[in-house]
Amino acid sequence: MIMKRTAHLLLAAAAVFLFIQCETPGSPDFTLSSSVDSPLISESSFQFLGGKNALLDTTNSELSDVLRVDGDNFITISQSQTFDFGELEDAIPGIDVEPASFQTTVGEIELSNFHSGDGSGNVGQAGFGDLTGQNFQLQQGDPIPGAQSPQPVNIQFDTDYFVSAQIKRGGIEISLQNDLGFDLDNLTIELYSGSQLLGVLVFDNFVHNSFRSEEIQLVDNPEIDPEVELRDINADVEISWSTQTMQDDSGSLIINDVAGKNLFASSVDAIIPPQEFISAGSTQFSNGEFSFTSPDHFVEIASGTLVIQNIINSVDLDIDPLEISFPGFKVPPYGEADSLVVSFSGEQKIPRNNMEPISRSIDLSDVRIYAEGNSVDYSIYAVTEDTRATGGSESRVIQETDQVSAEVVLSNLVIQEAFGVVENRQVLLTNNSANSGDNIDIMNDLEAELIDIGEVDELSKRLEGVEFTEATLSIDYATNVGVPATVIGAFLGVDANGDSFFLKGEPGTDTGVTETDPFEMLHMNGSPIDPGNLLKFTIEPSSDPAQILTSTFNRENSNITEFLNRLPVSIRFIGLADLNKEGVEGTIQNPVVFDPSISLNIPLALKANGAQFTDTTSVDLSDLPGPGDDAILDNGSIQIRSKNNIPIGITLDLEFLSEQGELITSVPLIGDSEVTLQPALVGSGGFSVSPSEDFTTLHLNRSQLNEINRTRNVRLVAGISSTLSDEIRIRSSDDVNLLISGKFAIQNKID
């Protein structure tokens, strides 16, 4: 199907509404009036340029005397049409991100507490009798002769939080209390893992009722030394003492605490406090269509989804919370603290050793993505459950290689706004059919845009001998594309005989297309169109879709004069937009606004003083009183309300005619002020932007009142008030509206 618009000459047609309404009263002493706002008004119309009812009749043989090209007082007759260049949605950059997989391992496991005590309890102890070899207890004040333990005494540590571990580095700190009742010269502790000696501690001068602590390093050189298996922690203790008096009743040597000191393991079977593990990573946006080259570059998402899927936790601990944060993903109001954080906690925690993958989708609507260097960074923070909450009843086996894994997928991203560097590429402006690949053909009815301009040919025929010497083709457009783009297009004119010819850019000007421009996608009958038959213009960057921008082809930068003088009846168009060739930063918004219209502008000199339009309407005023009647017209007036949408002034005369066509009277009379319709207000483009409204009351004199009841017809005479000094443009939608009514006061003769 050919994309077709039927364009009309935007040469004004003015509508004139005429109604003269009178009412005859049925009783004496009354006044008859009618309102200009009456909804009973009938309508008739005349046009500025057109056929029989036109102010300037193009069917009139004298038209050549009315409109001529003389270089003065130009009026631009414009044929204008909204032009479907196609859609520029393809200007919106696509951002593709490969799914990112991450694996976060537990890493080295820190051991601190081996038991549920608070550090001042009793992990284990050896009694007075065991350590001294005496079978009886001594009391305070009793003498105790100097001696030493007859044999080592073994103490099994009560480590209810600990089963076993493979130690990579660090040590164990042992805290003791001398509650034996006497001072010790020496205390030796041999620490064992099961039966494997771990180290020896020696305490000298350990006085009664004092506390001592010391650390045993389990792995001195973790880069060299092998790991140490730690299980069934116990110690052999020996003491020696000098002769003295018991300071207290005999008691025990107490192990108050055993704790890890920077103690890290590769695997643990224990009840352990929460473990934190942190990792970070990144993935890349494709830079084929958009680049984030600055920290403030971003894309704002209209719709799309962040999917965190296939979450697997191989750790024998629940993870609560698991937080995956994206520092470059900002939620409104897009401040530093507004990063997107996805948290799995509480009822959504990640269970231990889960076999069923867990997934979650997050709506990214209104999220802005900042990704300098096209890199999307993320970080992961996880905390394992506190198994101590079970009261020591359940240990867990944890390996440093245990991990949490997941995939991050960005899907169905639709860009609302992109600020950055839109990469240079070409976007077709008209539809290409499925079998044409990346090319479009101007002769393909499914791909070409068709503009019908047969009215230009018709005007030329009626204005015999006129040539278009100052014609222009203007493309007016509104856009919100914030990066520069160049439209490279083919305009193929076709005349009434079917002959075709191109509108071409002038070589050496900014409209000329060269071999260096990307024109190869534009074809005619299957072959690329020669660049000399093309033209181009720049779409200026704009963030305001209400702003109208214009590119104009005239005789200085194109062959528009030759093109129009061949009288095309239609124009075929295909084109492409070459986006951001220089690679500058800018903004693209969705939806992309690009609303072009195309105008053929033909300046003509207007010598129209005295040109008239007449229209006769049947109006029977015989009900009004006349001479010899009992009732008399005391006064009367004609009221004219106008709204002029044409950017020219118009004068009006009303002629009251008898049944035989005899002129009875007219308003205004000679010598009275003219009834003038002021021209419509025009904008910077020369088109009317606001109608001019007038209201005029014409009072009838006694002579006119005496004769007015003979009226059977009213003739409206309208004309152009003067030639114009400014260039204007007239559209076919421009018109003149007139509301005309009579207002009369009638008095009866009262006997």
PDB file of N, CA and C in Angstrom, residues 480-540:
ATOM      1  N   ASN A 480      12.392  15.621  19.990  1.00  0.00           N
ATOM      2  CA  ASN A 480      13.055  15.627  21.298  1.00  0.00           C
ATOM      3  C   ASN A 480      14.354  14.831  21.250  1.00  0.00           C
ATOM      4  N   VAL A 481      14.873  14.620  20.033  1.00  0.00           N
ATOM      5  CA  VAL A 481      16.129  13.906  19.862  1.00  0.00           C
ATOM      6  C   VAL A 481      17.261  14.828  20.289  1.00  0.00           C
ATOM      7  N   GLY A 482      17.981  14.451  21.333  1.00  0.00           N
ATOM      8  CA  GLY A 482      18.988  15.324  21.902  1.00  0.00           C
ATOM      9  C   GLY A 482      20.386  15.117  21.350  1.00  0.00           C
ATOM     10  N   VAL A 483      20.506  14.405  20.241  1.00  0.00           N
ATOM     11  CA  VAL A 483      21.801  14.265  19.578  1.00  0.00           C
ATOM     12  C   VAL A 483      21.619  14.667  18.120  1.00  0.00           C
ATOM     13  N   PRO A 484      22.673  15.183  17.496  1.00  0.00           N
ATOM     14  CA  PRO A 484      22.526  15.595  16.094  1.00  0.00           C
ATOM     15  C   PRO A 484      22.302  14.400  15.182  1.00  0.00           C
ATOM     16  N   ALA A 485      21.533  14.628  14.147  1.00  0.00           N
ATOM     17  CA  ALA A 485      21.283  13.594  13.148  1.00  0.00           C
ATOM     18  C   ALA A 485      21.159  14.265  11.787  1.00  0.00           C
ATOM     19  N   THR A 486      21.558  13.564  10.782  1.00  0.00           N
ATOM     20  CA  THR A 486      21.431  14.052   9.412  1.00  0.00           C
ATOM     21  C   THR A 486      20.474  13.149   8.658  1.00  0.00           C
ATOM     22  N   VAL A 487      19.455  13.757   8.074  1.00  0.00           N
ATOM     23  CA  VAL A 487      18.527  12.999   7.236  1.00  0.00           C
ATOM     24  C   VAL A 487      19.058  13.013   5.811  1.00  0.00           C
ATOM     25  N   ILE A 488      19.266  11.853   5.251  1.00  0.00           N
ATOM     26  CA  ILE A 488      19.641  11.703   3.846  1.00  0.00           C
ATOM     27  C   ILE A 488      18.435  11.106   3.145  1.00  0.00           C
ATOM     28  N   GLY A 489      17.905  11.834   2.161  1.00  0.00           N
ATOM     29  CA  GLY A 489      16.653  11.405   1.562  1.00  0.00           C
ATOM     30  C   GLY A 489      16.642  11.517   0.054  1.00  0.00           C
ATOM     31  N   ALA A 490      15.705  10.788  -0.528  1.00  0.00           N
ATOM     32  CA  ALA A 490      15.441  10.853  -1.966  1.00  0.00           C
ATOM     33  C   ALA A 490      14.019  11.343  -2.162  1.00  0.00           C
ATOM     34  N   PHE A 491      13.865  12.495  -2.843  1.00  0.00           N
ATOM     35  CA  PHE A 491      12.564  13.038  -3.225  1.00  0.00           C
ATOM     36  C   PHE A 491      12.442  12.864  -4.735  1.00  0.00           C
ATOM     37  N   LEU A 492      11.550  11.982  -5.140  1.00  0.00           N
ATOM     38  CA  LEU A 492      11.359  11.695  -6.563  1.00  0.00           C
ATOM     39  C   LEU A 492      10.019  12.273  -7.008  1.00  0.00           C
ATOM     40  N   GLY A 493      10.064  13.327  -7.859  1.00  0.00           N
ATOM     41  CA  GLY A 493       8.843  13.899  -8.399  1.00  0.00           C
ATOM     42  C   GLY A 493       8.347  13.098  -9.591  1.00  0.00           C
ATOM     43  N   VAL A 494       7.019  12.996  -9.711  1.00  0.00           N
ATOM     44  CA  VAL A 494       6.390  12.307 -10.838  1.00  0.00           C
ATOM     45  C   VAL A 494       5.358  13.244 -11.431  1.00  0.00           C
ATOM     46  N   ASP A 495       5.480  13.551 -12.762  1.00  0.00           N
ATOM     47  CA  ASP A 495       4.535  14.480 -13.384  1.00  0.00           C
ATOM     48  C   ASP A 495       3.328  13.734 -13.924  1.00  0.00           C
ATOM     49  N   ALA A 496       2.417  14.493 -14.555  1.00  0.00           N
ATOM     50  CA  ALA A 496       1.162  13.908 -15.037  1.00  0.00           C
ATOM     51  C   ALA A 496       1.396  12.868 -16.125  1.00  0.00           C
ATOM     52  N   ASN A 497       2.556  12.926 -16.789  1.00  0.00           N
ATOM     53  CA  ASN A 497       2.861  11.965 -17.850  1.00  0.00           C
ATOM     54  C   ASN A 497       3.598  10.735 -17.329  1.00  0.00           C
ATOM     55  N   GLY A 498       3.862  10.726 -16.027  1.00  0.00           N
ATOM     56  CA  GLY A 498       4.568   9.589 -15.454  1.00  0.00           C
ATOM     57  C   GLY A 498       6.075   9.731 -15.470  1.00  0.00           C
ATOM     58  N   ASP A 499       6.586  10.837 -15.973  1.00  0.00           N
ATOM     59  CA  ASP A 499       8.029  11.057 -15.965  1.00  0.00           C
ATOM     60  C   ASP A 499       8.476  11.395 -14.545  1.00  0.00           C
ATOM     61  N   SER A 500       9.675  10.929 -14.174  1.00  0.00           N
ATOM     62  CA  SER A 500      10.176  11.131 -12.812  1.00  0.00           C
ATOM     63  C   SER A 500      11.476  11.926 -12.838  1.00  0.00           C
ATOM     64  N   PHE A 501      11.736  12.620 -11.737  1.00  0.00           N
ATOM     65  CA  PHE A 501      12.914  13.476 -11.626  1.00  0.00           C
ATOM     66  C   PHE A 501      13.158  13.724 -10.139  1.00  0.00           C
ATOM     67  N   PHE A 502      14.433  13.926  -9.766  1.00  0.00           N
ATOM     68  CA  PHE A 502      14.825  14.046  -8.366  1.00  0.00           C
ATOM     69  C   PHE A 502      14.943  15.507  -7.941  1.00  0.00           C
ATOM     70  N   LEU A 503      14.577  15.743  -6.692  1.00  0.00           N
ATOM     71  CA  LEU A 503      14.943  16.981  -6.009  1.00  0.00           C
ATOM     72  C   LEU A 503      16.321  16.736  -5.412  1.00  0.00           C
ATOM     73  N   LYS A 504      17.304  17.569  -5.816  1.00  0.00           N
ATOM     74  CA  LYS A 504      18.691  17.287  -5.489  1.00  0.00           C
ATOM     75  C   LYS A 504      19.278  18.398  -4.630  1.00  0.00           C
ATOM     76  N   GLY A 505      20.162  18.014  -3.737  1.00  0.00           N
ATOM     77  CA  GLY A 505      20.945  18.992  -3.015  1.00  0.00           C
ATOM     78  C   GLY A 505      22.020  19.578  -3.912  1.00  0.00           C
ATOM     79  N   GLU A 506      22.310  20.854  -3.724  1.00  0.00           N
ATOM     80  CA  GLU A 506      23.312  21.518  -4.547  1.00  0.00           C
ATOM     81  C   GLU A 506      24.706  21.070  -4.108  1.00  0.00           C
ATOM     82  N   PRO A 507      25.516  20.550  -5.025  1.00  0.00           N
ATOM     83  CA  PRO A 507      26.876  20.137  -4.650  1.00  0.00           C
ATOM     84  C   PRO A 507      27.647  21.294  -4.020  1.00  0.00           C
ATOM     85  N   GLY A 508      28.396  20.965  -2.985  1.00  0.00           N
ATOM     86  CA  GLY A 508      29.190  21.980  -2.315  1.00  0.00           C
ATOM     87  C   GLY A 508      28.463  22.724  -1.221  1.00  0.00           C
ATOM     88  N   THR A 509      27.148  22.508  -1.090  1.00  0.00           N
ATOM     89  CA  THR A 509      26.387  23.113   0.002  1.00  0.00           C
ATOM     90  C   THR A 509      26.097  22.048   1.053  1.00  0.00           C
ATOM     91  N   ASP A 510      25.490  22.490   2.156  1.00  0.00           N
ATOM     92  CA  ASP A 510      25.231  21.525   3.232  1.00  0.00           C
ATOM     93  C   ASP A 510      24.088  20.582   2.918  1.00  0.00           C
ATOM     94  N   THR A 511      23.454  20.739   1.756  1.00  0.00           N
ATOM     95  CA  THR A 511      22.395  19.808   1.351  1.00  0.00           C
ATOM     96  C   THR A 511      22.882  18.765   0.360  1.00  0.00           C
ATOM     97  N   GLY A 512      24.099  18.931  -0.158  1.00  0.00           N
ATOM     98  CA  GLY A 512      24.618  17.988  -1.142  1.00  0.00           C
ATOM     99  C   GLY A 512      25.118  16.710  -0.498  1.00  0.00           C
ATOM    100  N   VAL A 513      24.796  15.579  -1.103  1.00  0.00           N
ATOM    101  CA  VAL A 513      25.217  14.270  -0.614  1.00  0.00           C
ATOM    102  C   VAL A 513      26.432  13.822  -1.415  1.00  0.00           C
ATOM    103  N   THR A 514      27.439  13.312  -0.712  1.00  0.00           N
ATOM    104  CA  THR A 514      28.668  12.877  -1.361  1.00  0.00           C
ATOM    105  C   THR A 514      28.880  11.382  -1.143  1.00  0.00           C
ATOM    106  N   GLU A 515      29.959  10.882  -1.754  1.00  0.00           N
ATOM    107  CA  GLU A 515      30.278   9.464  -1.639  1.00  0.00           C
ATOM    108  C   GLU A 515      30.626   9.068  -0.205  1.00  0.00           C
ATOM    109  N   THR A 516      31.012  10.046   0.620  1.00  0.00           N
ATOM    110  CA  THR A 516      31.374   9.725   2.010  1.00  0.00           C
ATOM    111  C   THR A 516      30.160   9.582   2.913  1.00  0.00           C
ATOM    112  N   ASP A 517      28.998   9.987   2.445  1.00  0.00           N
ATOM    113  CA  ASP A 517      27.781   9.860   3.245  1.00  0.00           C
ATOM    114  C   ASP A 517      27.218   8.440   3.126  1.00  0.00           C
ATOM    115  N   PRO A 518      26.541   7.954   4.171  1.00  0.00           N
ATOM    116  CA  PRO A 518      25.988   6.590   4.140  1.00  0.00           C
ATOM    117  C   PRO A 518      24.662   6.535   3.382  1.00  0.00           C
ATOM    118  N   PHE A 519      24.747   6.462   2.061  1.00  0.00           N
ATOM    119  CA  PHE A 519      23.549   6.500   1.220  1.00  0.00           C
ATOM    120  C   PHE A 519      23.195   5.137   0.639  1.00  0.00           C
ATOM    121  N   GLU A 520      24.047   4.126   0.838  1.00  0.00           N
ATOM    122  CA  GLU A 520      23.913   2.864   0.099  1.00  0.00           C
ATOM    123  C   GLU A 520      22.621   2.120   0.387  1.00  0.00           C
ATOM    124  N   MET A 521      21.930   2.441   1.481  1.00  0.00           N
ATOM    125  CA  MET A 521      20.692   1.738   1.824  1.00  0.00           C
ATOM    126  C   MET A 521      19.500   2.262   1.030  1.00  0.00           C
ATOM    127  N   LEU A 522      19.666   3.381   0.314  1.00  0.00           N
ATOM    128  CA  LEU A 522      18.574   3.995  -0.448  1.00  0.00           C
ATOM    129  C   LEU A 522      18.667   3.532  -1.897  1.00  0.00           C
ATOM    130  N   HIS A 523      17.649   2.813  -2.358  1.00  0.00           N
ATOM    131  CA  HIS A 523      17.689   2.188  -3.680  1.00  0.00           C
ATOM    132  C   HIS A 523      16.565   2.702  -4.571  1.00  0.00           C
ATOM    133  N   MET A 524      16.803   2.518  -5.874  1.00  0.00           N
ATOM    134  CA  MET A 524      15.757   2.718  -6.877  1.00  0.00           C
ATOM    135  C   MET A 524      15.848   1.559  -7.856  1.00  0.00           C
ATOM    136  N   ASN A 525      14.774   0.800  -7.933  1.00  0.00           N
ATOM    137  CA  ASN A 525      14.716  -0.381  -8.796  1.00  0.00           C
ATOM    138  C   ASN A 525      15.873  -1.335  -8.508  1.00  0.00           C
ATOM    139  N   GLY A 526      16.161  -1.510  -7.214  1.00  0.00           N
ATOM    140  CA  GLY A 526      17.131  -2.512  -6.806  1.00  0.00           C
ATOM    141  C   GLY A 526      18.563  -2.060  -6.744  1.00  0.00           C
ATOM    142  N   SER A 527      18.885  -0.836  -7.166  1.00  0.00           N
ATOM    143  CA  SER A 527      20.262  -0.351  -7.154  1.00  0.00           C
ATOM    144  C   SER A 527      20.356   0.911  -6.311  1.00  0.00           C
ATOM    145  N   PRO A 528      21.521   1.123  -5.676  1.00  0.00           N
ATOM    146  CA  PRO A 528      21.679   2.342  -4.875  1.00  0.00           C
ATOM    147  C   PRO A 528      21.479   3.596  -5.725  1.00  0.00           C
ATOM    148  N   ILE A 529      20.798   4.574  -5.147  1.00  0.00           N
ATOM    149  CA  ILE A 529      20.584   5.847  -5.836  1.00  0.00           C
ATOM    150  C   ILE A 529      21.890   6.623  -5.819  1.00  0.00           C
ATOM    151  N   ASP A 530      22.227   7.213  -6.965  1.00  0.00           N
ATOM    152  CA  ASP A 530      23.440   8.024  -7.046  1.00  0.00           C
ATOM    153  C   ASP A 530      23.363   9.164  -6.035  1.00  0.00           C
ATOM    154  N   PRO A 531      24.439   9.409  -5.256  1.00  0.00           N
ATOM    155  CA  PRO A 531      24.370  10.477  -4.248  1.00  0.00           C
ATOM    156  C   PRO A 531      24.046  11.848  -4.824  1.00  0.00           C
ATOM    157  N   GLY A 532      24.365  12.064  -6.100  1.00  0.00           N
ATOM    158  CA  GLY A 532      24.027  13.338  -6.729  1.00  0.00           C
ATOM    159  C   GLY A 532      22.540  13.559  -6.887  1.00  0.00           C
ATOM    160  N   ASN A 533      21.740  12.488  -6.756  1.00  0.00           N
ATOM    161  CA  ASN A 533      20.287  12.599  -6.854  1.00  0.00           C
ATOM    162  C   ASN A 533      19.612  12.662  -5.481  1.00  0.00           C
ATOM    163  N   LEU A 534      20.407  12.790  -4.440  1.00  0.00           N
ATOM    164  CA  LEU A 534      19.873  12.834  -3.084  1.00  0.00           C
ATOM    165  C   LEU A 534      20.082  14.224  -2.494  1.00  0.00           C
ATOM    166  N   LEU A 535      19.501  14.446  -1.335  1.00  0.00           N
ATOM    167  CA  LEU A 535      19.788  15.653  -0.569  1.00  0.00           C
ATOM    168  C   LEU A 535      19.766  15.293   0.908  1.00  0.00           C
ATOM    169  N   LYS A 536      20.272  16.210   1.721  1.00  0.00           N
ATOM    170  CA  LYS A 536      20.319  15.941   3.155  1.00  0.00           C
ATOM    171  C   LYS A 536      20.065  17.228   3.920  1.00  0.00           C
ATOM    172  N   PHE A 537      19.638  17.069   5.156  1.00  0.00           N
ATOM    173  CA  PHE A 537      19.481  18.195   6.063  1.00  0.00           C
ATOM    174  C   PHE A 537      19.709  17.701   7.481  1.00  0.00           C
ATOM    175  N   THR A 538      20.015  18.629   8.363  1.00  0.00           N
ATOM    176  CA  THR A 538      20.372  18.297   9.735  1.00  0.00           C
ATOM    177  C   THR A 538      19.166  18.435  10.649  1.00  0.00           C
ATOM    178  N   ILE A 539      18.971  17.432  11.483  1.00  0.00           N
ATOM    179  CA  ILE A 539      18.014  17.533  12.590  1.00  0.00           C
ATOM    180  C   ILE A 539      18.784  18.069  13.788  1.00  0.00           C
ATOM    181  N   GLU A 540      18.490  19.297  14.152  1.00  0.00           N
ATOM    182  CA  GLU A 540      19.197  19.905  15.267  1.00  0.00           C
ATOM    183  C   GLU A 540      18.767  19.241  16.581  1.00  0.00           C
TER     184      GLU A 540
END
